[in-house]
Structure formats: structure tokens, C-alpha cells
Short mmCIF file of C-alpha atoms in Angstrom, two decimals:
data_model
loop_
_atom_site.label_atom_id
_atom_site.label_comp_id
_atom_site.label_asym_id
_atom_site.label_seq_id
_atom_site.Cartn_x
_atom_site.Cartn_y
_atom_site.Cartn_z
CA UNK Q 230 48.85 -12.39 137.01
CA UNK Q 231 45.45 -12.54 135.11
CA UNK Q 232 47.74 -12.46 131.75
CA UNK Q 233 49.58 -15.32 133.13
CA UNK Q 234 46.64 -17.28 134.31
CA UNK Q 235 44.81 -16.80 131.37
CA UNK Q 236 47.94 -18.21 129.29
CA UNK Q 237 48.45 -21.16 131.91
CA UNK Q 238 44.74 -21.99 131.12
CA UNK Q 239 44.76 -21.85 127.41
CA UNK Q 240 48.14 -24.01 127.54
CA UNK Q 241 45.82 -26.40 129.38
CA UNK Q 242 43.17 -26.83 126.92
CA UNK Q 243 45.32 -26.91 124.22
CA UNK Q 244 46.95 -29.96 125.93
CA UNK Q 245 43.86 -31.67 126.57
CA UNK Q 246 42.45 -31.64 123.73
CA UNK Q 247 45.86 -32.30 121.83
CA UNK Q 248 45.58 -35.88 122.34
CA UNK Q 249 42.40 -36.30 120.58
CA UNK Q 250 43.58 -34.38 117.96
CA UNK Q 251 46.93 -36.85 117.88
CA UNK Q 252 44.56 -39.62 117.61
CA UNK Q 253 44.04 -39.78 113.65
CA UNK Q 254 46.35 -36.98 112.74
CA UNK Q 255 49.61 -37.85 111.25
CA UNK Q 256 52.96 -38.11 113.22
CA UNK Q 257 53.99 -34.48 111.92
CA UNK Q 258 51.09 -32.73 113.07
CA UNK Q 259 51.61 -34.31 116.26
CA UNK Q 260 55.28 -33.20 116.34
CA UNK Q 261 54.46 -29.87 115.35
CA UNK Q 262 51.72 -29.27 118.16
CA UNK Q 263 54.45 -30.63 120.82
CA UNK Q 264 56.41 -28.54 119.54
CA UNK Q 265 54.25 -25.69 119.86
CA UNK Q 266 53.34 -26.79 123.34
CA UNK Q 267 57.04 -26.56 124.56
CA UNK Q 268 57.29 -23.04 123.21
CA UNK Q 269 54.11 -21.71 125.25
CA UNK Q 270 55.55 -23.01 128.29
CA UNK Q 271 58.73 -21.35 128.11
CA UNK Q 272 56.72 -18.05 126.76
CA UNK Q 273 54.39 -18.49 130.11
CA UNK Q 274 57.52 -18.88 132.57
CA UNK Q 275 59.04 -15.82 131.09
CA UNK Q 276 55.65 -13.55 131.70
CA UNK Q 277 55.44 -15.19 135.51
CA UNK Q 278 59.07 -14.28 136.44
CA UNK Q 279 58.80 -10.33 134.98
CA UNK Q 280 55.33 -10.25 136.93
CA UNK Q 281 57.71 -11.62 139.52
CA UNK Q 282 60.40 -8.65 139.41
CA UNK Q 283 57.69 -6.23 138.67
CA UNK Q 284 55.70 -7.05 141.92
CA UNK Q 285 59.17 -7.30 144.10
CA UNK Q 286 59.92 -3.80 142.88
CA UNK Q 287 56.63 -2.20 143.63
CA UNK Q 288 56.40 -4.17 147.25
CA UNK Q 289 59.73 -1.98 147.74
CA UNK Q 290 58.50 1.66 147.60
CA UNK Q 291 57.82 3.49 150.19
CA UNK Q 292 54.11 4.42 150.46
CA UNK Q 293 52.88 7.68 151.72
CA UNK Q 294 49.88 7.05 153.53
CA UNK Q 295 47.02 9.58 155.33
CA UNK Q 296 44.91 8.82 158.26
CA UNK Q 297 42.64 6.26 156.46
CA UNK Q 298 45.34 4.67 154.48
CA UNK Q 299 47.69 3.84 157.51
CA UNK Q 300 44.73 2.09 159.55
CA UNK Q 301 44.30 -0.22 156.54
CA UNK Q 302 48.10 -0.96 156.20
CA UNK Q 303 48.04 -2.26 159.85
CA UNK Q 304 45.38 -3.77 159.54
CA UNK Q 305 45.60 -7.56 159.12
CA UNK Q 306 43.34 -9.00 156.90
CA UNK Q 307 42.34 -12.44 154.94
CA UNK Q 308 44.56 -12.46 151.80
CA UNK Q 309 43.02 -11.06 148.30
CA UNK Q 310 40.20 -11.94 146.21
CA UNK Q 311 38.87 -11.10 143.31
CA UNK Q 312 36.26 -8.84 143.98
CA UNK Q 313 33.68 -6.02 142.35
CA UNK Q 314 35.61 -2.59 142.78
CA UNK Q 315 36.11 -1.35 146.13
CA UNK Q 316 33.63 0.74 147.28
CA UNK Q 317 35.13 4.19 150.01
CA UNK Q 318 35.06 2.95 153.46
CA UNK Q 319 34.76 4.70 156.75
CA UNK Q 320 37.68 2.80 159.20
CA UNK Q 321 38.12 2.64 162.96
CA UNK Q 322 39.21 0.23 165.21
CA UNK Q 323 36.99 -2.04 164.41
CA UNK Q 324 34.46 -2.03 160.85
CA UNK Q 325 32.18 0.53 160.30
CA UNK Q 326 29.26 1.06 157.55
CA UNK Q 327 27.54 4.43 156.63
CA UNK Q 328 24.05 3.65 155.83
CA UNK Q 329 21.57 6.23 155.11
CA UNK Q 330 19.23 8.41 152.60
CA UNK Q 331 18.52 11.63 151.68
CA UNK Q 332 14.25 12.17 151.12
CA UNK Q 333 11.94 14.97 150.11
CA UNK Q 334 8.58 15.10 151.21
CA UNK Q 335 5.60 17.36 149.83
CA UNK Q 336 2.70 17.05 151.35
CA UNK Q 337 -0.46 19.19 150.22
CA UNK Q 338 -3.43 18.54 153.10
CA UNK Q 339 -7.04 19.72 152.26
CA UNK Q 340 -7.79 20.29 155.96
CA UNK Q 341 -5.47 21.51 158.88
CA UNK Q 342 -3.49 18.28 160.62
CA UNK Q 343 -1.56 18.54 163.90
CA UNK Q 344 1.64 18.87 162.48
CA UNK Q 345 1.80 19.59 158.79
CA UNK Q 346 5.56 17.77 157.86
CA UNK Q 347 3.50 14.89 159.00
CA UNK Q 348 -0.10 14.40 159.93
CA UNK Q 349 -1.42 11.77 163.07
CA UNK Q 350 -5.13 13.58 163.55
CA UNK Q 351 -6.61 16.00 161.93
CA UNK Q 352 -8.14 19.41 163.99
CA UNK Q 353 -11.66 19.36 164.99
CA UNK Q 354 -13.50 22.07 162.82
CA UNK Q 355 -14.79 23.55 166.04
CA UNK Q 356 -11.04 24.90 166.17
CA UNK Q 357 -10.17 25.64 162.34
CA UNK Q 358 -12.84 26.50 159.98
CA UNK Q 359 -13.00 23.61 157.42
CA UNK Q 360 -10.67 22.68 154.64
CA UNK Q 361 -8.32 25.89 155.65
CA UNK Q 362 -5.91 24.08 153.30
CA UNK Q 363 -1.81 23.59 153.90
CA UNK Q 364 1.26 22.48 151.91
CA UNK Q 365 4.20 21.44 153.76
CA UNK Q 366 7.67 20.59 152.14
CA UNK Q 367 10.90 19.07 154.53
CA UNK Q 368 13.74 17.44 154.36
CA UNK Q 369 13.43 16.23 157.82
CA UNK Q 370 12.56 12.35 157.65
CA UNK Q 371 16.90 12.01 156.02
CA UNK Q 372 18.20 9.92 157.98
CA UNK Q 373 21.90 9.00 158.86
CA UNK Q 374 23.77 6.15 160.49
CA UNK Q 375 26.29 3.90 160.99
CA UNK Q 376 26.71 -0.04 161.56
CA UNK Q 377 29.86 -0.96 163.28
CA UNK Q 378 31.12 -4.40 163.62
CA UNK Q 379 34.16 -6.22 166.10
CA UNK Q 380 35.50 -7.24 168.21
CA UNK Q 381 34.95 -11.18 167.90
CA UNK Q 382 37.01 -12.40 170.95
CA UNK Q 383 36.34 -15.41 172.19
CA UNK Q 384 32.86 -16.92 171.21
CA UNK Q 385 31.55 -13.77 171.28
CA UNK Q 386 30.50 -11.56 168.77
CA UNK Q 387 30.17 -7.56 169.54
CA UNK Q 388 27.87 -5.19 166.72
CA UNK Q 389 26.51 -1.50 167.15
CA UNK Q 390 24.62 0.91 165.58
CA UNK Q 391 23.81 4.80 165.44
CA UNK Q 392 21.30 6.47 163.98
CA UNK Q 393 19.46 9.96 163.31
CA UNK Q 394 17.05 11.97 161.52
CA UNK Q 395 16.62 15.76 161.50
CA UNK Q 396 13.60 16.21 163.36
CA UNK Q 397 15.72 17.78 166.77
CA UNK Q 398 13.57 21.12 166.11
CA UNK Q 399 15.10 24.22 164.70
CA UNK Q 400 14.11 25.88 161.80
CA UNK Q 401 12.16 24.76 158.95
CA UNK Q 402 15.35 25.54 156.81
CA UNK Q 403 17.99 24.88 159.95
CA UNK Q 404 16.53 21.45 161.34
CA UNK Q 405 18.76 20.29 164.21
CA UNK Q 406 19.68 16.57 164.47
CA UNK Q 407 17.79 13.78 166.44
CA UNK Q 408 19.11 10.18 167.99
CA UNK Q 409 16.92 7.56 166.79
CA UNK Q 410 18.88 4.43 167.52
CA UNK Q 411 22.62 4.34 169.40
CA UNK Q 412 23.04 1.12 171.01
CA UNK Q 413 25.00 -2.15 171.03
CA UNK Q 414 24.83 -6.13 170.70
CA UNK Q 415 26.89 -8.98 172.04
CA UNK Q 416 25.89 -12.40 170.14
CA UNK Q 417 27.06 -15.84 171.52
CA UNK Q 418 26.55 -19.13 169.45
CA UNK Q 419 23.99 -20.48 171.71
CA UNK Q 420 21.66 -17.80 169.91
CA UNK Q 421 21.70 -15.76 173.24
CA UNK Q 422 22.04 -12.18 172.67
CA UNK Q 423 22.23 -9.00 174.98
CA UNK Q 424 21.61 -5.34 173.75
CA UNK Q 425 22.57 -2.63 175.81
CA UNK Q 426 21.20 1.30 174.77
CA UNK Q 427 18.74 2.92 172.84
CA UNK Q 428 16.31 1.65 170.08
CA UNK Q 429 13.37 0.09 169.16
CA UNK Q 430 10.24 -1.53 171.88
CA UNK Q 431 9.53 -4.66 172.21
CA UNK Q 432 6.19 -4.03 171.68
CA UNK Q 433 4.55 -3.15 168.76
CA UNK Q 434 7.24 -4.24 166.65
CA UNK Q 435 5.97 -4.12 163.70
CA UNK Q 436 5.77 -0.58 161.27
CA UNK Q 437 3.47 -0.07 158.40
CA UNK Q 438 4.79 1.22 154.38
CA UNK Q 439 3.84 4.55 154.15
CA UNK Q 440 5.58 8.02 153.26
CA UNK Q 441 3.81 9.87 156.30
CA UNK Q 442 6.71 10.00 158.44
CA UNK Q 443 4.94 8.66 162.03
CA UNK Q 444 3.71 5.19 160.17
CA UNK Q 445 0.71 5.31 161.98
CA UNK Q 446 1.55 6.40 165.31
CA UNK Q 447 -1.67 8.10 167.10
CA UNK Q 448 -3.61 6.56 164.63
CA UNK Q 449 -3.30 2.51 165.60
CA UNK Q 450 0.65 1.93 165.47
CA UNK Q 451 2.20 1.68 168.94
CA UNK Q 452 5.95 1.38 169.98
CA UNK Q 453 8.65 3.76 169.64
CA UNK Q 454 12.41 3.94 170.71
CA UNK Q 455 13.72 3.53 174.26
CA UNK Q 456 16.81 3.06 176.09
CA UNK Q 457 16.80 -0.40 177.14
CA UNK Q 458 18.67 -3.29 178.57
CA UNK Q 459 17.53 -6.25 176.40
CA UNK Q 460 17.84 -9.81 176.69
CA UNK Q 461 16.98 -12.22 173.55
CA UNK Q 462 17.06 -16.35 173.29
CA UNK Q 463 16.39 -18.16 169.86
CA UNK Q 464 14.95 -21.78 170.19
CA UNK Q 465 14.51 -23.98 167.23
CA UNK Q 466 11.04 -25.44 166.87
CA UNK Q 467 10.74 -27.48 164.04
CA UNK Q 468 11.42 -25.79 160.77
CA UNK Q 469 10.78 -22.54 162.72
CA UNK Q 470 12.57 -20.62 165.36
CA UNK Q 471 10.97 -19.56 168.71
CA UNK Q 472 12.70 -15.68 169.90
CA UNK Q 473 12.05 -14.67 173.91
CA UNK Q 474 13.04 -11.58 174.73
CA UNK Q 475 12.97 -9.36 178.07
CA UNK Q 476 13.74 -5.69 178.36
CA UNK Q 477 13.81 -3.80 181.64
CA UNK Q 478 13.55 0.27 179.67
CA UNK Q 479 13.19 3.53 180.45
CA UNK Q 480 9.86 5.06 181.62
CA UNK Q 481 9.46 8.69 180.22
CA UNK Q 482 7.00 10.01 181.69
CA UNK Q 483 5.81 13.82 182.15
CA UNK Q 484 7.02 16.85 183.55
CA UNK Q 485 5.99 17.74 187.16
CA UNK Q 486 4.77 21.07 189.07
CA UNK Q 487 7.73 20.16 191.82
CA UNK Q 488 11.20 21.06 191.33
CA UNK Q 489 12.38 18.59 193.20
CA UNK Q 490 10.84 16.16 190.91
CA UNK Q 491 12.16 14.49 187.88
CA UNK Q 492 9.49 13.62 185.38
CA UNK Q 493 6.88 11.00 186.43
CA UNK Q 494 8.70 8.06 184.50
CA UNK Q 495 11.57 8.26 186.33
CA UNK Q 496 10.05 9.42 189.71
CA UNK Q 497 7.99 6.16 190.10
CA UNK Q 498 11.78 4.59 190.95
CA UNK Q 499 12.05 1.73 188.32
CA UNK Q 500 11.90 0.84 185.04
CA UNK Q 501 9.37 -0.54 182.24
CA UNK Q 502 9.75 -4.15 181.71
CA UNK Q 503 8.13 -5.07 178.05
CA UNK Q 504 8.60 -8.91 176.96
CA UNK Q 505 7.84 -10.52 173.49
CA UNK Q 506 7.34 -14.27 172.56
CA UNK Q 507 8.08 -14.85 168.55
CA UNK Q 508 7.45 -17.65 166.50
CA UNK Q 509 9.16 -17.21 162.44
CA UNK Q 510 8.13 -20.09 160.66
CA UNK Q 511 8.48 -20.98 156.39
CA UNK Q 512 5.74 -19.95 153.89
CA UNK Q 513 7.42 -21.72 151.00
CA UNK Q 514 11.19 -22.45 149.73
CA UNK Q 515 11.82 -19.09 150.04
CA UNK Q 516 9.51 -16.99 152.33
CA UNK Q 517 9.10 -16.34 155.60
CA UNK Q 518 6.09 -15.54 158.20
CA UNK Q 519 6.49 -14.42 161.98
CA UNK Q 520 3.99 -13.82 164.74
CA UNK Q 521 4.31 -12.71 167.94
CA UNK Q 522 2.75 -11.84 171.32
CA UNK Q 523 4.13 -8.91 173.52
CA UNK Q 524 3.25 -6.54 176.13
CA UNK Q 525 5.10 -4.05 179.20
CA UNK Q 526 4.17 -3.04 182.24
CA UNK Q 527 5.56 0.49 183.92
CA UNK Q 528 4.20 3.04 186.45
CA UNK Q 529 4.18 6.38 186.34
CA UNK Q 530 4.39 8.86 189.84
CA UNK Q 531 2.61 12.04 190.06
CA UNK Q 532 3.32 13.93 193.28
CA UNK Q 533 0.31 16.91 194.29
CA UNK Q 534 2.73 18.30 196.87
CA UNK Q 535 6.28 19.44 197.71
CA UNK Q 536 6.07 16.88 200.46
CA UNK Q 537 6.17 13.91 197.76
CA UNK Q 538 2.56 12.52 198.36
CA UNK Q 539 1.77 10.95 195.09
CA UNK Q 540 -0.69 8.67 193.36
CA UNK Q 541 0.55 6.17 191.39
CA UNK Q 542 -0.33 5.61 187.52
CA UNK Q 543 0.03 2.45 185.50
CA UNK Q 544 0.98 2.15 182.12
CA UNK Q 545 0.51 -1.00 180.38
CA UNK Q 546 -0.32 -3.03 177.07
CA UNK Q 547 -0.80 -6.54 175.31
CA UNK Q 548 -0.85 -7.07 171.65
CA UNK Q 549 -0.35 -9.45 169.01
CA UNK Q 550 1.62 -9.16 165.68
CA UNK Q 551 1.55 -11.02 162.82
CA UNK Q 552 3.68 -10.69 159.26
CA UNK Q 553 3.29 -13.63 156.75
CA UNK Q 554 4.93 -13.49 152.93
CA UNK Q 555 1.81 -15.20 150.68
CA UNK Q 556 4.50 -15.27 147.97
CA UNK Q 557 7.60 -13.18 146.73
CA UNK Q 558 5.35 -10.48 145.54
CA UNK Q 559 2.43 -10.44 148.30
CA UNK Q 560 2.53 -9.93 151.95
CA UNK Q 561 0.25 -9.42 154.87
CA UNK Q 562 0.97 -7.65 158.30
CA UNK Q 563 -0.44 -5.44 161.25
CA UNK Q 564 -1.18 -5.36 164.67
CA UNK Q 565 -3.99 -5.74 167.12
CA UNK Q 566 -3.33 -4.31 170.74
CA UNK Q 567 -4.87 -2.30 173.85
CA UNK Q 568 -3.81 -0.91 177.02
CA UNK Q 569 -3.75 1.95 179.08
CA UNK Q 570 -1.25 5.21 179.28
CA UNK Q 571 0.21 4.62 176.38
CA UNK Q 572 0.97 8.37 175.06
CA UNK Q 573 4.71 7.43 175.32
CA UNK Q 574 4.22 4.62 173.04
CA UNK Q 575 2.66 6.53 170.39
CA UNK Q 576 -1.23 5.46 171.63
CA UNK Q 577 -4.41 6.78 172.76
CA UNK Q 578 -3.88 9.33 170.24
CA UNK Q 579 -1.67 11.57 172.16
CA UNK Q 580 -3.37 11.14 176.19
CA UNK Q 581 -2.28 9.00 178.33
CA UNK Q 582 -2.80 10.46 182.38
CA UNK Q 583 -6.02 12.05 182.66
CA UNK Q 584 -5.52 14.75 185.29
CA UNK Q 585 -8.31 15.85 187.53
CA UNK Q 586 -8.31 19.14 190.36
CA UNK Q 587 -10.09 21.84 191.56
CA UNK Q 588 -9.17 24.05 188.62
CA UNK Q 589 -9.99 21.57 185.76
CA UNK Q 590 -9.00 18.08 183.90
CA UNK Q 591 -5.14 18.01 182.58
CA UNK Q 592 -3.53 15.93 179.78
CA UNK Q 593 -0.65 14.36 180.94
CA UNK Q 594 0.99 16.47 182.86
CA UNK Q 595 0.82 18.03 186.53
CA UNK Q 596 1.36 21.38 185.27
CA UNK Q 597 -2.43 21.84 187.19
CA UNK Q 598 -3.36 24.64 189.55
CA UNK Q 599 -5.72 24.14 192.60
CA UNK Q 600 -5.86 21.54 194.64
CA UNK Q 601 -4.90 17.62 193.47
CA UNK Q 602 -8.04 15.27 193.15
CA UNK Q 603 -7.05 12.12 191.15
CA UNK Q 604 -5.03 10.99 188.21
CA UNK Q 605 -6.02 8.35 186.40
CA UNK Q 606 -5.00 6.07 183.14
CA UNK Q 607 -6.34 5.94 179.95
CA UNK Q 608 -7.32 2.63 178.01
CA UNK Q 609 -6.92 2.42 174.42
CA UNK Q 610 -7.92 -0.32 171.96
CA UNK Q 611 -6.45 0.00 168.20
CA UNK Q 612 -4.38 -1.85 165.79
CA UNK Q 613 -3.18 -1.54 162.19
CA UNK Q 614 -3.35 -4.09 158.79
CA UNK Q 615 -1.70 -3.66 155.56
CA UNK Q 616 -1.42 -5.09 152.23
CA UNK Q 617 2.46 -5.19 150.04
CA UNK Q 618 2.27 -5.89 146.53
CA UNK Q 619 5.18 -5.88 144.37
CA UNK Q 620 7.70 -5.89 143.19
CA UNK Q 621 6.25 -5.58 139.40
CA UNK Q 622 9.19 -4.57 137.80
CA UNK Q 623 10.28 -0.93 139.87
CA UNK Q 624 7.36 -0.62 141.35
CA UNK Q 625 5.64 -1.49 144.54
CA UNK Q 626 2.15 -0.81 146.33
CA UNK Q 627 0.97 -0.70 149.74
CA UNK Q 628 -2.88 -0.87 150.91
CA UNK Q 629 -3.62 -0.05 154.62
CA UNK Q 630 -5.57 1.01 157.36
CA UNK Q 631 -6.07 1.70 161.35
CA UNK Q 632 -7.57 2.99 164.24
CA UNK Q 633 -6.70 4.16 167.94
CA UNK Q 634 -10.24 4.33 169.83
CA UNK Q 635 -9.64 5.68 173.34
CA UNK Q 636 -11.75 5.10 176.63
CA UNK Q 637 -14.50 8.47 176.27
CA UNK Q 638 -15.08 7.84 179.73
CA UNK Q 639 -12.46 9.66 181.28
CA UNK Q 640 -12.23 12.53 178.43
CA UNK Q 641 -13.62 16.06 179.36
CA UNK Q 642 -16.39 17.37 177.41
CA UNK Q 643 -15.55 19.65 174.40
CA UNK Q 644 -11.79 19.90 174.87
CA UNK Q 645 -9.88 20.56 172.27
CA UNK Q 646 -7.54 17.81 173.14
CA UNK Q 647 -10.70 14.75 174.30
CA UNK Q 648 -10.05 12.83 170.88
CA UNK Q 649 -12.29 9.47 171.38
CA UNK Q 650 -11.28 7.88 168.13
CA UNK Q 651 -8.36 8.43 165.13
CA UNK Q 652 -8.98 6.21 161.80
CA UNK Q 653 -6.78 6.29 158.79
CA UNK Q 654 -6.65 4.83 155.32
CA UNK Q 655 -3.81 4.84 153.33
CA UNK Q 656 -2.55 3.53 149.14
CA UNK Q 657 0.61 4.32 148.21
CA UNK Q 658 2.61 4.06 144.71
CA UNK Q 659 6.36 3.49 144.74
CA UNK Q 660 8.82 3.18 142.00
CA UNK Q 661 12.54 2.54 141.69
CA UNK Q 662 14.24 4.36 139.10
CA UNK Q 663 17.16 2.78 139.88
CA UNK Q 664 18.98 1.01 142.85
CA UNK Q 665 19.52 4.26 144.72
CA UNK Q 666 16.85 6.72 143.81
CA UNK Q 667 12.95 6.10 144.35
CA UNK Q 668 9.84 8.41 144.25
CA UNK Q 669 6.71 7.73 145.83
CA UNK Q 670 2.58 9.19 145.87
CA UNK Q 671 0.78 8.83 148.39
CA UNK Q 672 -3.13 9.03 148.80
CA UNK Q 673 -4.03 9.23 153.06
CA UNK Q 674 -7.36 9.52 154.72
CA UNK Q 675 -7.55 10.88 158.37
CA UNK Q 676 -10.52 11.58 160.02
CA UNK Q 677 -10.97 11.87 163.88
CA UNK Q 678 -13.78 12.13 166.49
CA UNK Q 679 -13.70 14.61 169.09
CA UNK Q 680 -16.25 14.32 172.40
CA UNK Q 681 -18.91 17.37 172.31
CA UNK Q 682 -16.45 19.37 169.29
CA UNK Q 683 -17.01 18.75 165.74
CA UNK Q 684 -15.11 15.87 164.40
CA UNK Q 685 -12.37 16.59 161.89
CA UNK Q 686 -11.13 14.74 158.41
CA UNK Q 687 -8.60 15.49 156.05
CA UNK Q 688 -7.43 14.29 152.69
CA UNK Q 689 -3.40 13.98 152.30
CA UNK Q 690 -1.40 13.65 149.15
CA UNK Q 691 2.10 13.63 149.68
CA UNK Q 692 4.87 13.26 147.21
CA UNK Q 693 8.12 11.80 148.46
CA UNK Q 694 11.90 11.86 146.67
CA UNK Q 695 14.41 9.70 148.34
CA UNK Q 696 18.28 8.97 147.53
CA UNK Q 697 19.56 5.98 149.57
CA UNK Q 698 23.06 5.00 149.87
#
């Protein structure tokens, strides 16, 4: 059919140009051109007839289809359009797209961090030898996901996502998968959507661009992933858009000392409630910016005997996020916040509730001995900022800093977990070798202060090799 199309185009050009030629051409030349045009028409007709016969024979031939091909044959589709070569697809009842990346991380730390494969804080020099170097190498941030789309019944459009990584535990060379996202969403034309499942919290909606897996969690960046029921409504406002979102999310608490109780979040008897109001606006003809205010409120219930006598501990936050594209190559983003009992939301440098009993002071759990005295929420405040530069050809750069600063008053003195401030600074460079392969190098400085113990500080160098698909 393409050959036929090009022949018809050629014929059209000849027919269009022929009259212009004929204005000054001799009569004999005009007659010769007319005869040639007639000959070309006959040849095009013959070609079209032959192609039609070939197509009829191909359509009548039986096709042996496997499971994927059979599904494709029974799915109705719009008429085919000229397009790039089709890539392999995963088929189900509705459209499914596979995405993800393979990632190798290699990190060298001048001092001991909390984990190694990723770094949240540095250990106190009262607990480990100064400059106790370590080297880590892992593929655990490798990520796989599926995007689902369909059906579109009436005015509603349905979509979904399922995503995993390899930080689910297991040996370093036998990593287990862990669910990150698992949700579906229904969208209506009135710019209303309902999300059901597990995904990012509404609080702390942004993340910095670090090679370090924890993206400044426990060091100034809060917000994680929780099962939730979320309602969103968009409202047009001038050249921009206001987005109002509310969610009821699972409160994931700490283990209790009594077998009759679930974790302290579930034992509270209610979900945590989250909300955010954001405004997106143009910063140039092609660039956009956004600003948002957000917060959450929930409770943990700490039982201190088998009869269910308890104390309720508040969990709450409030904060602001900002993301501004200055032009095509420069952007600025960040968040500031304050709150209490934020360990499950990646705040408080890993501490949320301070439990006091006759046998001592405990962090985040009710596995205490002796008489229970009290459980109090640890207050904290912090934030992070990052400048994004590029791309310049295949290079892009990120420069940022963060801080998490808990209230020192409740922390016990000279305890290995009494972290009073955690600050990080980083700069990284990423190079796109092609559209799929990326390499990066990151310098990060981590400084962690302790109450009644020596501080810890670490210089971390990390390289990453990523294949995106």
C-alpha cells in the first residue's frame, strides 16, 4: 500500500505541474505528457488491484496464536495508523505497561553510618571507633512496576499501579521483594479522583534527587507510604490550578508488650487523617511551579497492662512544600515542617515516642519492664532544600542540604539512640550515556549529634549505575 501511495503522490505532482509546463510547451509535448499520464494511471490501478488480491489471501490464511497473540486478536482496536515499530507489551484484560530500572550502588564511608547500603545518620564515636571505614555494594534499589489503565466505563476512567523493590530483607546476595505501591484510582471529568491502596503520603510530597536510597529521610525529609483512601478535587484558578486532597491512612505504630493488642497505631481504633492544599502555576511559557501546605493527625495507644489500661500519644505534623522551575535548566525545591511522633513518617531521626518505666527509658516501643509511668511524643522540626541544574548535553547536577532537629528535653542522657540533630549536605552528577543507561557520582556529608555522647560524622562517596526500561 505504501508503494501505491507514493505512486499516487507522484502522479498528483505530475498532474499539477503538467498544466504549468503546457502553457509554454509545444502541442506535441503536451500530447506526449497526457499519454504518459494515462499510462501511469493504468499502472497504479494494476498495482492496487494486485495488492488487494494479496491482502485477501493473507486474511484468509489461518493464524496459530499463543496466549499473548490470542488476547490481541480478540481485542477491538481503532484503525491502524503509521507508527514506530511496536515494542513488546504485556497483555491482560486491560492495558498494562512494565517499567522500572536495574541499579547497582557502591558506597564508601569514612565512618560508620546506621546501615551501609544506605545512610540515614552516623553512629556516635562513643560507640564505634573513629574513622571506622566501610564499603557497601548492593542491587537492592532495583525496582519493577506495572501501570494499569482501563476500563473507561461511562465518565469514569480507572488506572492503577503496582511497584516493588528489593529491600524486603534476606541475604545481601539473595534479596527479597518489598511492595512500595499498590493502588487503583478512579477519575471523573469534574477533576475529581478517588485513590484506594498504598502510595505516597500527602504530607512531605517531594523528594530530593539523591543517589543515597533514603532521600534524606530521618535527616530532614518526611513523608512515606501508607495504605489509604484518598479523595482529590482540582479547581481551576486563573492560569493555575488548586488541588485539594484528603486521606484516611493506616496508622502504623510500634509493637506492644501484650499479645492481646496489635501495634499501637491499630490499637488507637482510628486511622490517621492527612490533608494537602496545593497550587500549581506557570513560571514561563513551558515551565510550572507549585506550592502546598499540608499536615496530618493521628494517635498511638500504649497499653501498660493486660487489662487494657493505656495512654494515647498524639502524632501530628504541618509543613510547606515548594517546587519552582526557574527555566529549562534550573529548578529549586524543598520543604519545611514541624510535628511530633514522626518516626513512621521518617522524622525525628528515627524516634517518635519516649516511654518511661521503672526500669528505664525506651524508644518507640512498649517492650519495657517494671511499672509503666508515661509515654510522650517526641517533638521535632526540620526541612530540606535542593537546586537542580541541567541537563547540559547528557549531564545534570543536584546540590542540597537537610536537617532534622528533635527536642532534646525528653531524650535520656548518654543513650546510644539519643540523637539530637542530624544534618546532611550533598552534591551529585548524573550522566546519561543514552536514553536507558545512566551513571552517577555523589558526595555526601552526614553529621549527627547525640545527647551526652560524642557526635558522629561521615563523608560518603557513592557511585550508581542504572539501566532504565
